[in-house]
Amino acid sequence: MVCVMKSLKQNVEQMIQGLPDDSTVEDIQYHLYVLDKIQKGQQAIRDGKGISHEEAKARLSKWITD
């Protein structure tokens, strides 16, 4: 499997193409916000700032049980 990094412009174009034709400006803004958060999270992982799956499960279990 080949992993190709897309440019921000390519990601935005793909995201907009996937939206319904009747999307509002607010819909587009929300999807841009989510895309930005995903890309920042992926960059954080590449920078070694992520947490392990086990740590994520432990943190989430605290929210669920509280």
mmCIF file with all atom_site columns, C-alpha atoms in Angstrom:
data_model
loop_
_atom_site.group_PDB
_atom_site.id
_atom_site.type_symbol
_atom_site.label_atom_id
_atom_site.label_alt_id
_atom_site.label_comp_id
_atom_site.label_asym_id
_atom_site.label_entity_id
_atom_site.label_seq_id
_atom_site.pdbx_PDB_ins_code
_atom_site.Cartn_x
_atom_site.Cartn_y
_atom_site.Cartn_z
_atom_site.occupancy
_atom_site.B_iso_or_equiv
_atom_site.pdbx_formal_charge
_atom_site.auth_seq_id
_atom_site.auth_comp_id
_atom_site.auth_asym_id
_atom_site.auth_atom_id
_atom_site.pdbx_PDB_model_num
ATOM 1  C CA . MET A 1 1  ? 0.000   0.000  0.000  1.00 0.00 ? 1  MET A CA 1
ATOM 2  C CA . VAL A 1 2  ? 1.422   3.366  -1.010 1.00 0.00 ? 2  VAL A CA 1
ATOM 3  C CA . CYS A 1 3  ? 0.798   6.313  1.318  1.00 0.00 ? 3  CYS A CA 1
ATOM 4  C CA . VAL A 1 4  ? 0.852   9.602  -0.531 1.00 0.00 ? 4  VAL A CA 1
ATOM 5  C CA . MET A 1 5  ? 0.693   12.872 1.384  1.00 0.00 ? 5  MET A CA 1
ATOM 6  C CA . LYS A 1 6  ? -1.852  15.198 -0.133 1.00 0.00 ? 6  LYS A CA 1
ATOM 7  C CA . SER A 1 7  ? -1.505  18.942 -0.040 1.00 0.00 ? 7  SER A CA 1
ATOM 8  C CA . LEU A 1 8  ? -3.908  20.989 2.037  1.00 0.00 ? 8  LEU A CA 1
ATOM 9  C CA . LYS A 1 9  ? -5.493  22.268 -1.163 1.00 0.00 ? 9  LYS A CA 1
ATOM 10 C CA . GLN A 1 10 ? -6.041  18.712 -2.413 1.00 0.00 ? 10 GLN A CA 1
ATOM 11 C CA . ASN A 1 11 ? -7.600  17.690 0.908  1.00 0.00 ? 11 ASN A CA 1
ATOM 12 C CA . VAL A 1 12 ? -9.937  20.705 0.872  1.00 0.00 ? 12 VAL A CA 1
ATOM 13 C CA . GLU A 1 13 ? -10.920 20.085 -2.739 1.00 0.00 ? 13 GLU A CA 1
ATOM 14 C CA . GLN A 1 14 ? -11.688 16.446 -1.962 1.00 0.00 ? 14 GLN A CA 1
ATOM 15 C CA . MET A 1 15 ? -13.678 17.426 1.127  1.00 0.00 ? 15 MET A CA 1
ATOM 16 C CA . ILE A 1 16 ? -15.746 20.000 -0.786 1.00 0.00 ? 16 ILE A CA 1
ATOM 17 C CA . GLN A 1 17 ? -16.394 17.572 -3.647 1.00 0.00 ? 17 GLN A CA 1
ATOM 18 C CA . GLY A 1 18 ? -17.793 15.098 -1.100 1.00 0.00 ? 18 GLY A CA 1
ATOM 19 C CA . LEU A 1 19 ? -20.297 17.569 0.340  1.00 0.00 ? 19 LEU A CA 1
ATOM 20 C CA . PRO A 1 20 ? -23.874 17.735 -0.909 1.00 0.00 ? 20 PRO A CA 1
ATOM 21 C CA . ASP A 1 21 ? -24.686 20.476 -3.420 1.00 0.00 ? 21 ASP A CA 1
ATOM 22 C CA . ASP A 1 22 ? -26.987 22.176 -0.914 1.00 0.00 ? 22 ASP A CA 1
ATOM 23 C CA . SER A 1 23 ? -24.241 22.579 1.715  1.00 0.00 ? 23 SER A CA 1
ATOM 24 C CA . THR A 1 24 ? -24.238 25.866 3.571  1.00 0.00 ? 24 THR A CA 1
ATOM 25 C CA . VAL A 1 25 ? -21.248 28.055 4.357  1.00 0.00 ? 25 VAL A CA 1
ATOM 26 C CA . GLU A 1 26 ? -21.558 26.816 7.941  1.00 0.00 ? 26 GLU A CA 1
ATOM 27 C CA . ASP A 1 27 ? -21.370 23.201 6.731  1.00 0.00 ? 27 ASP A CA 1
ATOM 28 C CA . ILE A 1 28 ? -18.176 23.978 4.819  1.00 0.00 ? 28 ILE A CA 1
ATOM 29 C CA . GLN A 1 29 ? -16.678 25.861 7.771  1.00 0.00 ? 29 GLN A CA 1
ATOM 30 C CA . TYR A 1 30 ? -17.406 22.940 10.085 1.00 0.00 ? 30 TYR A CA 1
ATOM 31 C CA . HIS A 1 31 ? -15.805 20.444 7.722  1.00 0.00 ? 31 HIS A CA 1
ATOM 32 C CA . LEU A 1 32 ? -12.760 22.703 7.316  1.00 0.00 ? 32 LEU A CA 1
ATOM 33 C CA . TYR A 1 33 ? -12.490 22.886 11.119 1.00 0.00 ? 33 TYR A CA 1
ATOM 34 C CA . VAL A 1 34 ? -12.617 19.085 11.419 1.00 0.00 ? 34 VAL A CA 1
ATOM 35 C CA . LEU A 1 35 ? -10.093 18.641 8.595  1.00 0.00 ? 35 LEU A CA 1
ATOM 36 C CA . ASP A 1 36 ? -7.741  21.086 10.351 1.00 0.00 ? 36 ASP A CA 1
ATOM 37 C CA . LYS A 1 37 ? -8.037  19.237 13.673 1.00 0.00 ? 37 LYS A CA 1
ATOM 38 C CA . ILE A 1 38 ? -7.357  15.892 11.995 1.00 0.00 ? 38 ILE A CA 1
ATOM 39 C CA . GLN A 1 39 ? -4.280  17.228 10.205 1.00 0.00 ? 39 GLN A CA 1
ATOM 40 C CA . LYS A 1 40 ? -2.947  18.799 13.423 1.00 0.00 ? 40 LYS A CA 1
ATOM 41 C CA . GLY A 1 41 ? -3.470  15.506 15.241 1.00 0.00 ? 41 GLY A CA 1
ATOM 42 C CA . GLN A 1 42 ? -1.666  13.575 12.524 1.00 0.00 ? 42 GLN A CA 1
ATOM 43 C CA . GLN A 1 43 ? 1.231   16.046 12.676 1.00 0.00 ? 43 GLN A CA 1
ATOM 44 C CA . ALA A 1 44 ? 1.395   15.706 16.462 1.00 0.00 ? 44 ALA A CA 1
ATOM 45 C CA . ILE A 1 45 ? 1.671   11.932 16.082 1.00 0.00 ? 45 ILE A CA 1
ATOM 46 C CA . ARG A 1 46 ? 4.448   12.328 13.503 1.00 0.00 ? 46 ARG A CA 1
ATOM 47 C CA . ASP A 1 47 ? 6.205   14.654 15.973 1.00 0.00 ? 47 ASP A CA 1
ATOM 48 C CA . GLY A 1 48 ? 6.032   11.971 18.658 1.00 0.00 ? 48 GLY A CA 1
ATOM 49 C CA . LYS A 1 49 ? 3.446   13.839 20.735 1.00 0.00 ? 49 LYS A CA 1
ATOM 50 C CA . GLY A 1 50 ? 0.778   11.162 20.540 1.00 0.00 ? 50 GLY A CA 1
ATOM 51 C CA . ILE A 1 51 ? -0.223  8.693  23.234 1.00 0.00 ? 51 ILE A CA 1
ATOM 52 C CA . SER A 1 52 ? -0.478  4.935  23.058 1.00 0.00 ? 52 SER A CA 1
ATOM 53 C CA . HIS A 1 53 ? -3.725  3.099  22.487 1.00 0.00 ? 53 HIS A CA 1
ATOM 54 C CA . GLU A 1 54 ? -3.568  1.789  26.049 1.00 0.00 ? 54 GLU A CA 1
ATOM 55 C CA . GLU A 1 55 ? -3.109  5.309  27.464 1.00 0.00 ? 55 GLU A CA 1
ATOM 56 C CA . ALA A 1 56 ? -6.060  6.565  25.413 1.00 0.00 ? 56 ALA A CA 1
ATOM 57 C CA . LYS A 1 57 ? -8.226  3.727  26.731 1.00 0.00 ? 57 LYS A CA 1
ATOM 58 C CA . ALA A 1 58 ? -7.169  4.513  30.310 1.00 0.00 ? 58 ALA A CA 1
ATOM 59 C CA . ARG A 1 59 ? -8.009  8.203  29.896 1.00 0.00 ? 59 ARG A CA 1
ATOM 60 C CA . LEU A 1 60 ? -11.364 7.470  28.295 1.00 0.00 ? 60 LEU A CA 1
ATOM 61 C CA . SER A 1 61 ? -12.282 4.969  31.003 1.00 0.00 ? 61 SER A CA 1
ATOM 62 C CA . LYS A 1 62 ? -11.894 7.762  33.572 1.00 0.00 ? 62 LYS A CA 1
ATOM 63 C CA . TRP A 1 63 ? -14.478 9.852  31.682 1.00 0.00 ? 63 TRP A CA 1
ATOM 64 C CA . ILE A 1 64 ? -16.886 6.960  31.370 1.00 0.00 ? 64 ILE A CA 1
ATOM 65 C CA . THR A 1 65 ? -16.731 5.900  35.013 1.00 0.00 ? 65 THR A CA 1
ATOM 66 C CA . ASP A 1 66 ? -16.867 9.400  36.519 1.00 0.00 ? 66 ASP A CA 1
#
